[in-house]
Structures are given as structure tokens and as C-alpha cells.
């Protein structure tokens, strides 16, 4: 079972809640207690802040103790329901939805409000839902992202942000990020240039990594670098979410990516960066430029499976960077 979803003793968790819950200024125990490697997560949130935070929201699963301690009594329905009942509710709703893209939207809205429940559903129904969360449905999600976009799940870095990317990284709240999946939207699946709408690709890929590979969702970051688009349909669409201009090319493009790489590796020096769905020429150029400088790989060129395989055939001793990449790859490969 996904280690991130593995349970801990509720008895110990509740004892901690009872012990510390009465101290108004203390960080109260939350649902994240089941999700942290240490077994316990803390938050200062109270009231509606708890209900509206997808990382700690439990919906109807909040116990009477936590409802009282976290000041949410009356803010959620009175029935305290086990997680499996919540899963049944989600699955029933999914089964009533006919179109895959509508299932996709429903699941992404679930992720917006209850991260744990989203991944519980995805893990238990992985074979049925992986094609909804990722290919082939994610391609359609990219085509219509300007219509179905609801809430930010990652970061965009655009040509408007040149010179400010390093400071921008601190707008993301997580200090520790293990994996960054980044796209420039230049070659989305077989659909071509979808520009900023390509954000659905890194989001979907990381959904699979969490569900299948056991990564912690708070330690993943989907990124789109928006250097413009040459897609006339998007350029003429006033609802398009990205920059309405032609793509950067040549040295301008490489300087943009250089600033971005410097920014994210300064903020998260231990993160593994996966390049995803870049245009072919740029994909090879970026891999050649950065493969020996940073912990990075290109999924389309190298294949995640190759990175996940240890290297007993290598005739030279692995460097520290290569060892870290192999470790990240072994964690990623189960979800492909």
C-alpha cells in the first residue's frame, strides 16, 4: 500500500489531540497525522481555515474531538463517517458521470478540497482512474484548461517574470520539494503546442507519482514555464490563460530557462527536475545543457524506467548526483 496513505494508531493520535488540544496557542493535531512520515502533522488553523485547506480537510471524517478542538463543530455535517464511506460516495458520483473529461474535472475539484480523500480514491481504483487523471483524458484537459481551470495546483513562470523568478519561488509555501515536473507546453502528447494549458500534464504526472510511487503530495511541484505559444487558436482566444505572444526562441529561450533553473535549484537544491513534453529541439538542447549540472532528466527522451533501473553495468563509479537520481527513479517507476 502507498506508504503515504498508511495509517497510524488513532489511539496515540487522539491522545495527543486531547493532551494539546486545550491549549489555544498550540498547534492542533490534524488529519495529516496519517499522512506525514513522522505520523503527526500540525497546524495553527481553526474554523473555516481547516475546512478550506485541502491538505488537512477531512470533510465528514472529522471526529467529535477534532471538531471541538479545531472549532469546526457546526461547520461540517453532524455525521462522523469513516474514510471508506467517503470513498463510496465519490465512486458512486464518478460512476454517474459519463464523459471522461467530466470525471477528470470532478476528481480535480475533489483534489481542491480534500487531498487525502482524492488519493485514497485514486489508490484504491488506480487502474480505472489513471487514464482519467493522466493519459488519454489529460490531453483533452489541456485543450480546455481555460474553461475548466478552478484553482492553482502549481506554479507558472512566464516571460512577464524575467528577472524575478528567484524571488517568485518563495511564493510557494513548501520548504522541501522532492520532485518538480515542468513543461513549456511545446509538444503536449500528440496535440502539439498548447502553451500554458499544458499545466495539466505536470499535475497529472505528479498525481500518479503520489498514488503509485508513494511520494508525499506536499513535496511535489507542477510547473509550467510560459514562453508564449505559436498556436493561433490560443493566441486568438481571450480566455486563454497564458501569455498572448509568440514563443521565445534561440538564445532568448535558453536564457529564460537558465534563470528558471537557477531559481528553482537555489530554492530547492535537492529536488529532482523532470522535463516533460517540451518541443523536440528544445528537449534535447536542455537535457544536454543541464544533465551534468543538475539532478534532472527528460521523461520523453530517456524514459523514467531507465532512470529507475540501478546501473550495475556502468564501468565507472557513480557520482553523488547519479546516486540521488537513481534513488528518485526507483521511487517513481512503480507508477508508470
Short mmCIF file of C-alpha atoms in Angstrom, two decimals:
data_model
loop_
_atom_site.label_atom_id
_atom_site.label_comp_id
_atom_site.label_asym_id
_atom_site.label_seq_id
_atom_site.Cartn_x
_atom_site.Cartn_y
_atom_site.Cartn_z
CA UNK A 1 0.00 0.00 0.00
CA UNK A 2 1.12 3.55 -0.60
CA UNK A 3 3.28 4.43 2.41
CA UNK A 4 1.93 7.96 2.47
CA UNK A 5 -1.57 6.55 2.96
CA UNK A 6 -0.53 4.04 5.60
CA UNK A 7 -2.37 4.60 8.85
CA UNK A 8 -1.01 5.15 12.33
CA UNK A 9 -2.57 4.33 15.67
CA UNK A 10 -5.62 6.51 16.12
CA UNK A 11 -5.36 5.86 19.84
CA UNK A 12 -2.00 7.63 20.01
CA UNK A 13 -3.20 10.38 17.70
CA UNK A 14 -6.29 11.06 19.77
CA UNK A 15 -4.28 11.07 22.98
CA UNK A 16 -2.10 13.80 21.50
CA UNK A 17 -5.18 15.72 20.40
CA UNK A 18 -6.64 15.53 23.90
CA UNK A 19 -3.35 16.43 25.52
CA UNK A 20 -2.62 19.51 23.46
CA UNK A 21 -5.98 20.47 22.04
CA UNK A 22 -6.94 22.54 25.06
CA UNK A 23 -4.07 24.96 24.53
CA UNK A 24 -5.42 27.59 22.20
CA UNK A 25 -1.96 28.63 21.02
CA UNK A 26 -0.67 25.12 20.42
CA UNK A 27 -0.60 23.50 17.00
CA UNK A 28 -3.54 21.14 16.94
CA UNK A 29 -3.35 17.62 15.60
CA UNK A 30 -4.95 17.27 12.19
CA UNK A 31 -5.95 14.64 9.69
CA UNK A 32 -2.46 14.95 8.29
CA UNK A 33 -1.36 12.81 11.22
CA UNK A 34 -1.99 9.83 8.98
CA UNK A 35 -0.03 11.32 6.14
CA UNK A 36 3.30 12.57 7.48
CA UNK A 37 6.37 10.31 7.56
CA UNK A 38 6.58 11.01 11.29
CA UNK A 39 2.91 10.07 11.73
CA UNK A 40 1.90 13.51 13.00
CA UNK A 41 1.17 16.82 11.28
CA UNK A 42 0.49 20.15 12.95
CA UNK A 43 -1.48 23.25 12.04
CA UNK A 44 -2.44 26.55 13.62
CA UNK A 45 -5.61 26.71 11.53
CA UNK A 46 -9.02 26.90 13.17
CA UNK A 47 -12.62 27.11 11.97
CA UNK A 48 -13.24 27.57 8.27
CA UNK A 49 -9.49 27.73 7.64
CA UNK A 50 -9.44 24.00 8.44
CA UNK A 51 -12.37 23.17 6.18
CA UNK A 52 -10.97 25.19 3.29
CA UNK A 53 -7.44 23.78 3.50
CA UNK A 54 -7.37 20.70 1.23
CA UNK A 55 -4.28 19.27 2.93
CA UNK A 56 -5.98 18.99 6.33
CA UNK A 57 -9.67 18.93 5.48
CA UNK A 58 -11.38 15.64 6.36
CA UNK A 59 -14.92 16.55 5.39
CA UNK A 60 -17.33 14.31 7.29
CA UNK A 61 -14.47 12.25 8.72
CA UNK A 62 -13.57 14.74 11.46
CA UNK A 63 -14.03 13.10 14.85
CA UNK A 64 -16.07 14.77 17.59
CA UNK A 65 -12.83 15.52 19.42
CA UNK A 66 -11.23 17.27 16.45
CA UNK A 67 -14.43 19.15 15.63
CA UNK A 68 -14.34 20.63 19.10
CA UNK A 69 -10.62 21.28 19.30
CA UNK A 70 -10.37 22.82 15.82
CA UNK A 71 -13.51 24.95 16.22
CA UNK A 72 -15.37 23.37 13.30
CA UNK A 73 -18.37 22.00 15.16
CA UNK A 74 -21.36 23.03 13.07
CA UNK A 75 -19.19 23.81 10.04
CA UNK A 76 -19.44 20.25 8.70
CA UNK A 77 -22.41 17.84 8.64
CA UNK A 78 -23.00 16.16 12.02
CA UNK A 79 -22.48 12.57 10.87
CA UNK A 80 -18.95 11.28 11.55
CA UNK A 81 -18.22 8.94 8.67
CA UNK A 82 -15.28 6.56 8.09
CA UNK A 83 -13.00 7.12 5.13
CA UNK A 84 -14.35 4.10 3.24
CA UNK A 85 -17.85 5.64 3.26
CA UNK A 86 -16.43 8.85 1.81
CA UNK A 87 -14.73 6.79 -0.90
CA UNK A 88 -18.01 5.04 -1.70
CA UNK A 89 -19.70 8.42 -2.13
CA UNK A 90 -17.04 9.63 -4.56
CA UNK A 91 -17.06 6.40 -6.56
CA UNK A 92 -20.85 6.48 -6.86
CA UNK A 93 -20.70 10.03 -8.19
CA UNK A 94 -17.96 9.06 -10.64
CA UNK A 95 -19.99 6.13 -11.92
CA UNK A 96 -22.87 8.50 -12.66
CA UNK A 97 -20.66 10.69 -14.85
CA UNK A 98 -20.44 9.62 -18.48
CA UNK A 99 -17.73 11.73 -20.15
CA UNK A 100 -14.09 11.16 -19.14
CA UNK A 101 -13.36 14.91 -19.17
CA UNK A 102 -16.22 15.45 -16.71
CA UNK A 103 -14.79 12.71 -14.49
CA UNK A 104 -11.44 14.50 -14.69
CA UNK A 105 -13.00 17.79 -13.60
CA UNK A 106 -14.84 16.09 -10.76
CA UNK A 107 -11.63 14.49 -9.46
CA UNK A 108 -9.66 17.72 -9.72
CA UNK A 109 -12.33 19.51 -7.73
CA UNK A 110 -12.05 16.76 -5.12
CA UNK A 111 -8.29 17.37 -5.01
CA UNK A 112 -9.01 21.06 -4.48
CA UNK A 113 -10.92 20.37 -1.28
CA UNK A 114 -9.67 17.07 0.20
CA UNK A 115 -6.21 15.80 -0.80
CA UNK A 116 -6.30 12.65 1.31
CA UNK A 117 -9.67 11.53 0.00
CA UNK A 118 -8.57 12.19 -3.59
CA UNK A 119 -5.53 9.94 -3.24
CA UNK A 120 -7.43 7.31 -1.29
CA UNK A 121 -9.88 7.03 -4.20
CA UNK A 122 -7.08 7.06 -6.78
CA UNK A 123 -5.04 4.38 -4.99
CA UNK A 124 -7.98 2.03 -4.49
CA UNK A 125 -9.23 2.45 -8.08
CA UNK A 126 -5.93 3.10 -9.81
CA UNK A 127 -6.46 1.00 -12.94
CA UNK A 128 -9.80 2.67 -13.70
CA UNK A 129 -8.79 6.22 -12.79
CA UNK A 130 -5.21 6.50 -14.05
CA UNK A 131 -6.50 7.00 -17.63
CA UNK A 132 -8.76 9.76 -16.28
CA UNK A 133 -6.13 11.54 -14.19
CA UNK A 134 -3.49 11.21 -16.92
CA UNK A 135 -3.44 9.94 -20.48
CA UNK A 136 -5.56 9.93 -22.51
CA UNK A 137 -8.02 12.25 -20.72
CA UNK A 138 -5.36 14.75 -19.62
CA UNK A 139 -4.84 15.66 -23.27
CA UNK A 140 -8.41 16.87 -23.51
CA UNK A 141 -7.98 18.66 -20.17
CA UNK A 142 -5.06 20.58 -21.67
CA UNK A 143 -7.12 21.55 -24.70
CA UNK A 144 -9.85 23.00 -22.50
CA UNK A 145 -7.89 24.14 -19.44
CA UNK A 146 -9.03 27.72 -19.98
CA UNK A 147 -12.60 26.51 -19.40
CA UNK A 148 -12.11 24.00 -16.57
CA UNK A 149 -9.43 25.81 -14.54
CA UNK A 150 -10.59 26.27 -10.95
CA UNK A 151 -7.69 26.53 -8.53
CA UNK A 152 -3.89 26.73 -8.61
CA UNK A 153 -2.08 23.45 -8.02
CA UNK A 154 1.38 24.50 -9.17
CA UNK A 155 3.43 27.46 -10.39
CA UNK A 156 3.63 29.36 -13.68
CA UNK A 157 6.77 31.23 -14.69
CA UNK A 158 6.20 33.46 -17.72
CA UNK A 159 8.06 35.97 -19.86
CA UNK A 160 6.47 38.61 -17.64
CA UNK A 161 8.55 37.26 -14.75
CA UNK A 162 12.04 37.57 -16.22
CA UNK A 163 14.37 38.90 -13.55
CA UNK A 164 12.01 37.93 -10.71
CA UNK A 165 11.94 34.13 -10.79
CA UNK A 166 14.22 33.53 -7.82
CA UNK A 167 12.05 35.63 -5.51
CA UNK A 168 8.90 34.09 -7.00
CA UNK A 169 9.88 30.62 -5.82
CA UNK A 170 9.32 31.76 -2.25
CA UNK A 171 5.64 32.32 -3.06
CA UNK A 172 5.34 28.52 -2.98
CA UNK A 173 4.82 27.62 0.69
CA UNK A 174 6.70 24.32 0.87
CA UNK A 175 10.32 24.39 2.01
CA UNK A 176 11.03 20.82 0.95
CA UNK A 177 10.25 19.68 -2.60
CA UNK A 178 11.43 16.28 -3.87
CA UNK A 179 10.17 16.31 -7.46
CA UNK A 180 9.40 19.12 -9.91
CA UNK A 181 7.71 18.20 -13.18
CA UNK A 182 7.98 21.07 -15.65
CA UNK A 183 6.66 21.66 -19.16
CA UNK A 184 6.75 24.54 -21.60
CA UNK A 185 3.67 23.20 -23.37
CA UNK A 186 5.56 22.94 -26.62
CA UNK A 187 4.61 19.37 -27.52
CA UNK A 188 1.73 18.10 -25.41
CA UNK A 189 1.23 14.40 -26.15
CA UNK A 190 0.26 14.25 -29.83
CA UNK A 191 -1.59 17.56 -29.69
CA UNK A 192 1.27 19.94 -30.40
CA UNK A 193 1.78 23.39 -28.91
CA UNK A 194 -0.75 24.06 -26.14
CA UNK A 195 1.27 26.69 -24.33
CA UNK A 196 0.28 27.44 -20.76
CA UNK A 197 -2.63 24.99 -20.99
CA UNK A 198 -0.03 22.24 -20.71
CA UNK A 199 -0.10 22.65 -16.92
CA UNK A 200 -2.49 19.69 -16.70
CA UNK A 201 0.43 17.43 -17.73
CA UNK A 202 2.73 18.01 -14.71
CA UNK A 203 -0.28 17.99 -12.39
CA UNK A 204 -1.46 14.63 -13.74
CA UNK A 205 2.01 13.13 -13.79
CA UNK A 206 2.59 14.02 -10.14
CA UNK A 207 -0.85 12.69 -9.19
CA UNK A 208 0.35 9.32 -10.46
CA UNK A 209 3.70 9.61 -8.71
CA UNK A 210 1.97 10.18 -5.38
CA UNK A 211 -0.60 7.42 -5.84
CA UNK A 212 1.68 4.86 -7.45
CA UNK A 213 5.13 5.83 -6.22
CA UNK A 214 4.42 6.89 -2.66
CA UNK A 215 5.68 10.48 -2.90
CA UNK A 216 4.21 12.94 -0.42
CA UNK A 217 1.96 15.41 -2.28
CA UNK A 218 3.35 18.39 -0.36
CA UNK A 219 6.81 17.53 -1.70
CA UNK A 220 5.83 17.70 -5.36
CA UNK A 221 5.57 20.78 -7.55
CA UNK A 222 3.94 21.03 -11.01
CA UNK A 223 5.42 23.87 -13.09
CA UNK A 224 4.71 25.46 -16.44
CA UNK A 225 7.21 27.84 -17.98
CA UNK A 226 5.18 30.06 -20.28
CA UNK A 227 7.37 31.41 -23.05
CA UNK A 228 4.39 32.11 -25.30
CA UNK A 229 2.69 29.95 -27.91
CA UNK A 230 2.59 29.65 -31.67
CA UNK A 231 -0.89 28.13 -31.56
CA UNK A 232 -3.09 30.60 -33.44
CA UNK A 233 -6.27 29.31 -31.82
CA UNK A 234 -4.91 30.05 -28.35
CA UNK A 235 -3.48 33.43 -29.35
CA UNK A 236 -6.91 34.47 -30.61
CA UNK A 237 -8.76 33.12 -27.57
CA UNK A 238 -9.42 35.85 -24.96
CA UNK A 239 -9.95 33.16 -22.29
CA UNK A 240 -6.53 31.58 -22.87
CA UNK A 241 -4.74 31.51 -19.51
CA UNK A 242 -1.22 32.08 -20.80
CA UNK A 243 0.83 34.83 -22.39
CA UNK A 244 -0.64 36.08 -25.66
CA UNK A 245 2.56 36.26 -27.69
CA UNK A 246 4.74 34.14 -29.94
CA UNK A 247 7.20 31.75 -28.33
CA UNK A 248 10.66 32.80 -27.30
CA UNK A 249 13.27 31.10 -29.45
CA UNK A 250 17.01 30.56 -29.59
CA UNK A 251 19.17 32.39 -27.06
CA UNK A 252 16.20 34.24 -25.56
CA UNK A 253 14.56 30.91 -24.78
CA UNK A 254 17.73 29.40 -23.31
CA UNK A 255 18.33 32.48 -21.11
CA UNK A 256 14.77 32.20 -19.80
CA UNK A 257 15.20 28.54 -18.87
CA UNK A 258 18.62 29.28 -17.35
CA UNK A 259 17.07 31.82 -14.98
CA UNK A 260 14.33 29.37 -14.07
CA UNK A 261 16.75 26.52 -13.40
CA UNK A 262 18.90 28.76 -11.22
CA UNK A 263 15.83 29.93 -9.31
CA UNK A 264 14.32 26.53 -8.51
CA UNK A 265 17.63 24.84 -7.71
CA UNK A 266 18.50 27.67 -5.32
CA UNK A 267 15.15 27.34 -3.55
CA UNK A 268 15.03 23.51 -3.65
CA UNK A 269 18.59 22.24 -4.22
CA UNK A 270 17.69 18.58 -3.64
CA UNK A 271 14.70 18.43 -5.98
CA UNK A 272 14.71 16.12 -8.99
CA UNK A 273 13.58 18.08 -12.07
CA UNK A 274 11.68 16.22 -14.78
CA UNK A 275 11.32 17.88 -18.17
CA UNK A 276 8.02 16.87 -19.72
CA UNK A 277 6.52 17.45 -23.18
CA UNK A 278 8.99 20.04 -24.46
CA UNK A 279 9.39 20.53 -28.19
CA UNK A 280 11.91 18.04 -29.55
CA UNK A 281 14.72 20.50 -30.35
CA UNK A 282 14.45 22.27 -27.01
CA UNK A 283 14.13 18.99 -25.14
CA UNK A 284 17.46 17.68 -26.44
CA UNK A 285 19.19 21.04 -26.01
CA UNK A 286 18.08 21.43 -22.39
CA UNK A 287 18.96 17.87 -21.46
CA UNK A 288 22.42 18.24 -22.96
CA UNK A 289 22.96 21.53 -21.15
CA UNK A 290 21.75 20.53 -17.69
CA UNK A 291 22.16 16.77 -17.29
CA UNK A 292 25.62 17.11 -15.73
CA UNK A 293 24.84 20.27 -13.75
CA UNK A 294 21.59 19.44 -12.00
CA UNK A 295 19.56 16.48 -10.83
CA UNK A 296 17.29 16.31 -13.86
CA UNK A 297 16.05 14.10 -16.68
CA UNK A 298 13.74 14.18 -19.66
CA UNK A 299 11.00 11.59 -19.48
CA UNK A 300 10.30 11.64 -23.22
CA UNK A 301 13.93 11.14 -24.22
CA UNK A 302 15.36 8.94 -21.51
CA UNK A 303 12.27 7.13 -20.20
CA UNK A 304 11.58 7.06 -16.49
CA UNK A 305 12.04 3.30 -16.43
CA UNK A 306 15.69 3.61 -17.46
CA UNK A 307 16.32 6.06 -14.65
CA UNK A 308 14.67 3.77 -12.14
CA UNK A 309 16.97 0.88 -13.01
CA UNK A 310 20.18 0.59 -10.99
CA UNK A 311 23.33 0.71 -13.04
CA UNK A 312 25.30 -2.49 -12.43
CA UNK A 313 26.61 -2.34 -15.99
CA UNK A 314 28.29 1.00 -15.54
CA UNK A 315 32.07 0.84 -15.88
CA UNK A 316 32.65 3.84 -13.69
CA UNK A 317 31.75 4.72 -10.15
CA UNK A 318 28.52 6.67 -9.77
CA UNK A 319 28.74 10.25 -8.64
CA UNK A 320 26.63 11.54 -5.75
CA UNK A 321 24.24 13.23 -8.21
CA UNK A 322 23.73 9.99 -10.14
CA UNK A 323 23.03 8.09 -6.95
CA UNK A 324 20.38 10.62 -5.98
CA UNK A 325 18.79 10.33 -9.42
CA UNK A 326 18.68 6.53 -9.20
CA UNK A 327 17.04 6.78 -5.79
CA UNK A 328 14.39 9.19 -7.09
CA UNK A 329 13.85 6.97 -10.14
CA UNK A 330 13.24 3.87 -8.07
CA UNK A 331 10.56 5.78 -6.20
CA UNK A 332 8.92 6.98 -9.40
CA UNK A 333 8.94 3.87 -11.59
CA UNK A 334 6.14 1.91 -9.81
CA UNK A 335 3.52 4.36 -11.04
CA UNK A 336 4.31 4.06 -14.75
#
